mmCIF file with all atom_site columns, C-alpha atoms in Angstrom:
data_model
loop_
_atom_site.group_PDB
_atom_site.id
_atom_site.type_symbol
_atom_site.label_atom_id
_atom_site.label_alt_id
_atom_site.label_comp_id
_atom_site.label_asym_id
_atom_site.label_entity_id
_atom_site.label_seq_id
_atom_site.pdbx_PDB_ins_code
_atom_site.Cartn_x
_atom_site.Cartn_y
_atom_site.Cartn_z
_atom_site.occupancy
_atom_site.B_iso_or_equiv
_atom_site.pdbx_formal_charge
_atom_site.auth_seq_id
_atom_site.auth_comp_id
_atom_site.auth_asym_id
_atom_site.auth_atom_id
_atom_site.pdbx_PDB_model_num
ATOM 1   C CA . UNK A 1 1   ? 0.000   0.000  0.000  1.00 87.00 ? 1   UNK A CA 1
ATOM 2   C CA . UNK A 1 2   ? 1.386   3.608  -1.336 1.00 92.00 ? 2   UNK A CA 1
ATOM 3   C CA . UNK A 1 3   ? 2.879   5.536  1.769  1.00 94.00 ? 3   UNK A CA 1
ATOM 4   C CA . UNK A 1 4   ? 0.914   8.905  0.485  1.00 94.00 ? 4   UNK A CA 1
ATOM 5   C CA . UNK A 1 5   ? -2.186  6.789  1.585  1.00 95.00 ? 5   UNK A CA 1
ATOM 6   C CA . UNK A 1 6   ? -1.607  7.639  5.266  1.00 95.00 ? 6   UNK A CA 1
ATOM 7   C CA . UNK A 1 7   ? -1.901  11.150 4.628  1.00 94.00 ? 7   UNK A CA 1
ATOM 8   C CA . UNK A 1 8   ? -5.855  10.767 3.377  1.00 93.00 ? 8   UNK A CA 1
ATOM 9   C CA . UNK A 1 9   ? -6.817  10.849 7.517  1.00 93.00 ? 9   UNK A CA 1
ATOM 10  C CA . UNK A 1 10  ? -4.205  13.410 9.000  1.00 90.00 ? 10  UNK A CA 1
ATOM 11  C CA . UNK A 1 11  ? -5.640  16.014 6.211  1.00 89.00 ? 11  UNK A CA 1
ATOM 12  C CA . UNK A 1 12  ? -9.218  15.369 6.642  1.00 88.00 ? 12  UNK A CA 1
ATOM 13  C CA . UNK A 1 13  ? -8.880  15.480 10.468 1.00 85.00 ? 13  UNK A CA 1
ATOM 14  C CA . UNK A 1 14  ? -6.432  18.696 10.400 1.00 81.00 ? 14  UNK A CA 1
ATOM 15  C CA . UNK A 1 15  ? -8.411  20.885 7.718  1.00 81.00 ? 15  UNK A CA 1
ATOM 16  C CA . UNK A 1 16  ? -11.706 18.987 6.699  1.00 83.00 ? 16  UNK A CA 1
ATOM 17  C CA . UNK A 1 17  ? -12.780 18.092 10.344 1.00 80.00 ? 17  UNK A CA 1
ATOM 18  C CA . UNK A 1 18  ? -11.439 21.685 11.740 1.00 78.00 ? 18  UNK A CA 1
ATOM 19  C CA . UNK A 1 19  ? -13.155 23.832 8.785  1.00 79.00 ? 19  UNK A CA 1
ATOM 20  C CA . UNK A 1 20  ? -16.358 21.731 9.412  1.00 83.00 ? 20  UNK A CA 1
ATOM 21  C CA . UNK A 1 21  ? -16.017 22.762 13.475 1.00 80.00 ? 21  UNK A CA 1
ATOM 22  C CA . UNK A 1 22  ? -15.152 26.517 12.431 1.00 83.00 ? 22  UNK A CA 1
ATOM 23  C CA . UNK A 1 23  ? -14.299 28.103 9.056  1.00 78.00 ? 23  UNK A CA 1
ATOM 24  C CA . UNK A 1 24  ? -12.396 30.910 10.428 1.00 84.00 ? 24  UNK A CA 1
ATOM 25  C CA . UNK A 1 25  ? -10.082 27.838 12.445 1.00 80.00 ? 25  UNK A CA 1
ATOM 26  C CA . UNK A 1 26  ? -8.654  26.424 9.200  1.00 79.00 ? 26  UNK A CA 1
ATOM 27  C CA . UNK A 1 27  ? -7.348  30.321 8.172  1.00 81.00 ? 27  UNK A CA 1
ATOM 28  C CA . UNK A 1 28  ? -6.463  30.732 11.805 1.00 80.00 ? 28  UNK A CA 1
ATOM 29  C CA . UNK A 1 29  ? -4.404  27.351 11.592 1.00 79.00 ? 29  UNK A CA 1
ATOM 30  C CA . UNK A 1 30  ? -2.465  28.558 8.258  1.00 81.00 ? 30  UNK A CA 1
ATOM 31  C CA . UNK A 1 31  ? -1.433  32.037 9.981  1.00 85.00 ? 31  UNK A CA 1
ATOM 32  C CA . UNK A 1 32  ? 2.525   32.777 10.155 1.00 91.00 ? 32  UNK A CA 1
ATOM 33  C CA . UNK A 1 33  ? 3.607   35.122 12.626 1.00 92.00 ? 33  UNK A CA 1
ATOM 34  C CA . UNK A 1 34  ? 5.906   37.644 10.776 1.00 91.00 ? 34  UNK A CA 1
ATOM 35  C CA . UNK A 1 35  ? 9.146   36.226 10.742 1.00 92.00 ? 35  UNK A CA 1
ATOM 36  C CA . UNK A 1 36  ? 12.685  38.334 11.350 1.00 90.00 ? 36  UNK A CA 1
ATOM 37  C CA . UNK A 1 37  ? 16.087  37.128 10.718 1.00 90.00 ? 37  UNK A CA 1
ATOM 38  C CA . UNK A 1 38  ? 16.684  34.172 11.049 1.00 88.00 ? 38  UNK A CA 1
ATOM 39  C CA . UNK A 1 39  ? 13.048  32.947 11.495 1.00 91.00 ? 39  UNK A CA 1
ATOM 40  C CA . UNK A 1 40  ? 12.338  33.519 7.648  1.00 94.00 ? 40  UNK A CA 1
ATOM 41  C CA . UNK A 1 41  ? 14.966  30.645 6.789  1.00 94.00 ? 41  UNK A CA 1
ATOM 42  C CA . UNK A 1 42  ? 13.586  28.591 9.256  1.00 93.00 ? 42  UNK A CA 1
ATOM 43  C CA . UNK A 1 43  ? 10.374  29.344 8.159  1.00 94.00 ? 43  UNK A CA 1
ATOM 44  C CA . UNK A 1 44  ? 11.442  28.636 4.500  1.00 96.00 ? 44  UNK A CA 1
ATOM 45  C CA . UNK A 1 45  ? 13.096  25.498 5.942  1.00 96.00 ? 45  UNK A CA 1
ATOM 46  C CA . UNK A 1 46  ? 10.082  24.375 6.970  1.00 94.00 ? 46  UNK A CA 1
ATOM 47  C CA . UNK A 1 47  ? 7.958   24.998 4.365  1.00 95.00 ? 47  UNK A CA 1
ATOM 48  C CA . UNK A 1 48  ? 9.932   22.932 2.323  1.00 97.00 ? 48  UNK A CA 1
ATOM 49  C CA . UNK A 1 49  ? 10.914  19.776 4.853  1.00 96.00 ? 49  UNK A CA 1
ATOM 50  C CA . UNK A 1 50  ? 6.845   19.902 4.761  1.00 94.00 ? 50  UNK A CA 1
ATOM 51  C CA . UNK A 1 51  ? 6.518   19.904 1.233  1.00 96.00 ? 51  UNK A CA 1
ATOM 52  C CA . UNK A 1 52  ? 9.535   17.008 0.803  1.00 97.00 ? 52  UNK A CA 1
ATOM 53  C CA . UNK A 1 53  ? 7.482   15.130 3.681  1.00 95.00 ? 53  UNK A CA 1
ATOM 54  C CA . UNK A 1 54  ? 4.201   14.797 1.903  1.00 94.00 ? 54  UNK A CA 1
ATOM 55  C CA . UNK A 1 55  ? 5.701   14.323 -1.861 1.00 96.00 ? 55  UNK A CA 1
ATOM 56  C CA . UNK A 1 56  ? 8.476   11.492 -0.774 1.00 97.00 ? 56  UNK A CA 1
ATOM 57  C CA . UNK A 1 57  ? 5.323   9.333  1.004  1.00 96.00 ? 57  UNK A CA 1
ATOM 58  C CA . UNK A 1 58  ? 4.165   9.068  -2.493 1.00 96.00 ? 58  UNK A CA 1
ATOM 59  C CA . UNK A 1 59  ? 7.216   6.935  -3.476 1.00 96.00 ? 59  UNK A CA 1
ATOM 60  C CA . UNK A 1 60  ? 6.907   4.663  -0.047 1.00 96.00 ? 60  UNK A CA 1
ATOM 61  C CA . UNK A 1 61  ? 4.897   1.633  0.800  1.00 95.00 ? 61  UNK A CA 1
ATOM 62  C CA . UNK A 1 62  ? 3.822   0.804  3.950  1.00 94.00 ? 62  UNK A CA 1
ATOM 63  C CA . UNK A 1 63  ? 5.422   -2.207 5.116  1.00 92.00 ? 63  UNK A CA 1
ATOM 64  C CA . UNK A 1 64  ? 3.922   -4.733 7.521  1.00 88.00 ? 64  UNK A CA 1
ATOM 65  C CA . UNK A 1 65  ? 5.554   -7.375 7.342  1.00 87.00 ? 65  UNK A CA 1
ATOM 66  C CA . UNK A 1 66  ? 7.593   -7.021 11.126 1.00 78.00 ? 66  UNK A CA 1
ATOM 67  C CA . UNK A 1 67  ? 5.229   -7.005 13.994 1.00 87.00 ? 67  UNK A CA 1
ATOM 68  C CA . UNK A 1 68  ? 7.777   -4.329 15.752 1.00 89.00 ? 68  UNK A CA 1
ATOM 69  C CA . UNK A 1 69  ? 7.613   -1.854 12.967 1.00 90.00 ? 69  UNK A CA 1
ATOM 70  C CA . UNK A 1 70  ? 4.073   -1.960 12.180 1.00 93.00 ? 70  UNK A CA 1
ATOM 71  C CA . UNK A 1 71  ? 3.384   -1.925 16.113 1.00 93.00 ? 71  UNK A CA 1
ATOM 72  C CA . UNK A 1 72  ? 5.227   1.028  16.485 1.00 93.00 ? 72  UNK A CA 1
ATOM 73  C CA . UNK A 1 73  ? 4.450   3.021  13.516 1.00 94.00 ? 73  UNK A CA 1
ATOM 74  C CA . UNK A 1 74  ? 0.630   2.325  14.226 1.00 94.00 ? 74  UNK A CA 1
ATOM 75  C CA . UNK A 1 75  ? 0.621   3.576  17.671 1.00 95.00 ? 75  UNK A CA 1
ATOM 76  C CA . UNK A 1 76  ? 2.260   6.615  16.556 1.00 94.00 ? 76  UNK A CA 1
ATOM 77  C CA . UNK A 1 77  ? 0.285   7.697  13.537 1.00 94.00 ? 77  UNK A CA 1
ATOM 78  C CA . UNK A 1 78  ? -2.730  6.216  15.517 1.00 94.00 ? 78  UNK A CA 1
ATOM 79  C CA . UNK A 1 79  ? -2.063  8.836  18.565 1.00 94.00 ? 79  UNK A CA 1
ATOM 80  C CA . UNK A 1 80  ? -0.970  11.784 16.217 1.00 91.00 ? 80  UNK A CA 1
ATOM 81  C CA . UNK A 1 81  ? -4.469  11.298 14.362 1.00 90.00 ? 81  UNK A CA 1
ATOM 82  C CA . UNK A 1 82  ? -5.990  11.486 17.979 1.00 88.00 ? 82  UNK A CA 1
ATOM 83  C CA . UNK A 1 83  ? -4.289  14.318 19.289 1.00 87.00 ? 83  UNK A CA 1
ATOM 84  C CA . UNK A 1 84  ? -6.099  16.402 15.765 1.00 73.00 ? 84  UNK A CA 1
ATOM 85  C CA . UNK A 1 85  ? -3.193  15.690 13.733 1.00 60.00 ? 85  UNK A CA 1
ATOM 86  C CA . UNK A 1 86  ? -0.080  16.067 16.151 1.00 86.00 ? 86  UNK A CA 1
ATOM 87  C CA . UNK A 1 87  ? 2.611   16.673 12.897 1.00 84.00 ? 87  UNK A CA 1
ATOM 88  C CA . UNK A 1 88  ? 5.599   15.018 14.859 1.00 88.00 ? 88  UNK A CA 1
ATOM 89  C CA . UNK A 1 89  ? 4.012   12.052 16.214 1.00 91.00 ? 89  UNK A CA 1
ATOM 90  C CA . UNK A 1 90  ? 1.937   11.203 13.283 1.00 92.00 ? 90  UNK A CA 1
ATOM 91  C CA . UNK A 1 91  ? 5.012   11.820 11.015 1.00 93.00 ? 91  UNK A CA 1
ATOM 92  C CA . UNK A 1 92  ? 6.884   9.498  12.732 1.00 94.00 ? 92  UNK A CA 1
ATOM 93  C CA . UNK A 1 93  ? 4.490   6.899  12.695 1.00 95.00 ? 93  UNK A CA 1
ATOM 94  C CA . UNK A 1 94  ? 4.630   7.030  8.827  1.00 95.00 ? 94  UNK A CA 1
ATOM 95  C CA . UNK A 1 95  ? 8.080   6.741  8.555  1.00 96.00 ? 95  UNK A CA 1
ATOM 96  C CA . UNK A 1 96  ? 7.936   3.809  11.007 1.00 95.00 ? 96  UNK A CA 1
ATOM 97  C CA . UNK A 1 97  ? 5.216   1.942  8.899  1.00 95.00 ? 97  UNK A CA 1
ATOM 98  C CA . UNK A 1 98  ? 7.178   2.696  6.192  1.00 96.00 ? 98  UNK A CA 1
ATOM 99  C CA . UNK A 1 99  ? 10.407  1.902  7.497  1.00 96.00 ? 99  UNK A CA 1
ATOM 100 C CA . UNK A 1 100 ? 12.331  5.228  6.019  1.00 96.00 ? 100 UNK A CA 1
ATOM 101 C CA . UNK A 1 101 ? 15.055  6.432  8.244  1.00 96.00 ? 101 UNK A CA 1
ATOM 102 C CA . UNK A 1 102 ? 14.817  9.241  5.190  1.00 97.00 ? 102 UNK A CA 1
ATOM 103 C CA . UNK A 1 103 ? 11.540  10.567 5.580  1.00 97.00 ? 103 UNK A CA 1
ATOM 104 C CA . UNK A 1 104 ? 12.708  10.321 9.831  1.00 96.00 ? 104 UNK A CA 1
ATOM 105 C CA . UNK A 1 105 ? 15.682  12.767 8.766  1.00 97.00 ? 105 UNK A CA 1
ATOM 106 C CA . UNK A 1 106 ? 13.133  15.360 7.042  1.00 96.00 ? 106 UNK A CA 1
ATOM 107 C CA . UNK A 1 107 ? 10.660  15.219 10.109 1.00 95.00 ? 107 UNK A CA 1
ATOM 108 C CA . UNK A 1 108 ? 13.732  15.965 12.270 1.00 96.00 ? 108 UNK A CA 1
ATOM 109 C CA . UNK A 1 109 ? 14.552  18.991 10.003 1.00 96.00 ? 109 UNK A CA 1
ATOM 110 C CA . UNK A 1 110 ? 10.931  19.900 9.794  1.00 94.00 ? 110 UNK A CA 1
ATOM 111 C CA . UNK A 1 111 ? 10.191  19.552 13.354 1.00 93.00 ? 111 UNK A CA 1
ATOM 112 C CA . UNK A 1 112 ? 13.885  21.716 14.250 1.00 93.00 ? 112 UNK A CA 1
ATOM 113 C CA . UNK A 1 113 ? 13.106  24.085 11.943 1.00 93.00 ? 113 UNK A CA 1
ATOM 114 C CA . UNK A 1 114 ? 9.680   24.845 13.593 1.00 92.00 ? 114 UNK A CA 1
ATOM 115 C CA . UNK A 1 115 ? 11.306  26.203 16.885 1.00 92.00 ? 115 UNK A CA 1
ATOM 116 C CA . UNK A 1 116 ? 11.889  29.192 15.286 1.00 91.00 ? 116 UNK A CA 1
ATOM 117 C CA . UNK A 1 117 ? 8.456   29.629 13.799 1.00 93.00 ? 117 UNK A CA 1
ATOM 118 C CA . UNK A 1 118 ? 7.038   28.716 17.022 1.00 92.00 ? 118 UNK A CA 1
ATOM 119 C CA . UNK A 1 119 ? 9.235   31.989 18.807 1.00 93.00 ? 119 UNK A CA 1
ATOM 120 C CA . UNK A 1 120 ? 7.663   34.166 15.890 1.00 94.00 ? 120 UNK A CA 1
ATOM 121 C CA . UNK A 1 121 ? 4.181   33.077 17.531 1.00 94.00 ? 121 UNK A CA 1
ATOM 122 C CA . UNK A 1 122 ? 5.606   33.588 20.824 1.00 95.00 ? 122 UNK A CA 1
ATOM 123 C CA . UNK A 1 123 ? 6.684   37.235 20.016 1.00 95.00 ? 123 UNK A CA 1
ATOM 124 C CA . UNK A 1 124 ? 3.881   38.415 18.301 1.00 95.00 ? 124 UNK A CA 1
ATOM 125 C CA . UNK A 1 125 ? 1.532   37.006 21.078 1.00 95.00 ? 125 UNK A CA 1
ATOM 126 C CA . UNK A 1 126 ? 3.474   39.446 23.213 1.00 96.00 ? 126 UNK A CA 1
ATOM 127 C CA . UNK A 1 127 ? 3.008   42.225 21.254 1.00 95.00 ? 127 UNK A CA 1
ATOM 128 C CA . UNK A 1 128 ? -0.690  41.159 20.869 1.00 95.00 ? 128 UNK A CA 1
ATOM 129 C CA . UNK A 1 129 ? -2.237  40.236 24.295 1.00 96.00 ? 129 UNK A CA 1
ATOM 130 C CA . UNK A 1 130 ? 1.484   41.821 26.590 1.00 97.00 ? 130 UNK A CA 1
ATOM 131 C CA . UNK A 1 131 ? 2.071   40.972 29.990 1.00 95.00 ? 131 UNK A CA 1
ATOM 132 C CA . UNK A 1 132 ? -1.111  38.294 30.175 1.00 96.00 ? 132 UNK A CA 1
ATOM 133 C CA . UNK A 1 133 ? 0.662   36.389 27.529 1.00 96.00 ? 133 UNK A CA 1
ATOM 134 C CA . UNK A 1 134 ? 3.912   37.010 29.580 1.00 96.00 ? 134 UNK A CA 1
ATOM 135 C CA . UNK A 1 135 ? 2.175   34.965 33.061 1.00 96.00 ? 135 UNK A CA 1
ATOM 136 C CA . UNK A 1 136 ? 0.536   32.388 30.830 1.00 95.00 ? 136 UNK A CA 1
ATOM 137 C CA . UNK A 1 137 ? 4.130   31.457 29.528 1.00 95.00 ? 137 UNK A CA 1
ATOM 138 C CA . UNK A 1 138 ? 5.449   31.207 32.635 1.00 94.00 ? 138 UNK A CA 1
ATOM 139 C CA . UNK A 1 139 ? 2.483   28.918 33.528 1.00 94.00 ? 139 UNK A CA 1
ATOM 140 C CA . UNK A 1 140 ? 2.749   26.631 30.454 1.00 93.00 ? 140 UNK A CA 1
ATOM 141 C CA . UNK A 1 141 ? 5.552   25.203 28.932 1.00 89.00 ? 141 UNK A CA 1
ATOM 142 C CA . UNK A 1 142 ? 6.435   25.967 25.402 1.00 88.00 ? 142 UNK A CA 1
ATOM 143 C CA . UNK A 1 143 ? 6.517   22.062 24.628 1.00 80.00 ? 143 UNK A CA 1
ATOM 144 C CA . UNK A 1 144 ? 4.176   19.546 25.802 1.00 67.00 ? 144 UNK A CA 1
#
């Protein structure tokens, strides 16, 4: 079965399912904070890693043949479809199931390269919302 396959669910549950629960949520969802410096390669890093992600699962199959591997990979993708389309987990249950230490190295890239979009969100939720943002930050860690 084609690796691209897997990606049917994690887009129906991230866009379909959220536009369907709130149409302003899917343009919400595709919002960049502006990026400076060294942000904009990151962001341009990820953009791509994203891109390479979904076009290289077109030239996988999913294997599941090892009881280890298709364990694994399952749980994963299962949980990242659960959690409305965790990226990293559900990412690395595809490249489990499809047993590419490639498509691991781009989710790696993808997911390092998202720090820095994630401080663009950080700083422009400061400028937005100020010190309330400030006290909820220091409540809740930046990753769960």
């Amino acid at each position: 079965m084609n690796g691209f396959l897997l990606l049917i669910p994690f887009l129906l549950i991230r866009f379909a399912l959220l536009g369907f629960m709130n149409q302003d949520a899917v343009q919400r969802a595709a919002h960049f904070a502006p990026m400076r410096g060294r942000e904009t390669i990151a962001y341009w890093v990820y953009q791509t890693a994203n891109i390479v992600m979904f076009v290289y699962l077109l030239f996988l199959k999913i294997k599941t043949d090892s009881g280890l591997w298709l364990g694994l990979g399952l749980s994963c993708y299962l949980a990242g479809l659960a959690l409305c389309a965790a990226y990293f987990i559900c990412f690395v249950g595809m490249a489990a199931l499809t047993r590419s230490w490639i498509l691991l190295g781009i989710i790696l890239v993808f997911q390092i390269s998202a720090h820095w979009i994630i401080l663009a969100e950080e700083r422009e939720c400061i400028e937005r919302f100020g010190a309330s943002y400030e006290e909820y930050m220091k409540k809740v860690r930046r990753y769960i």
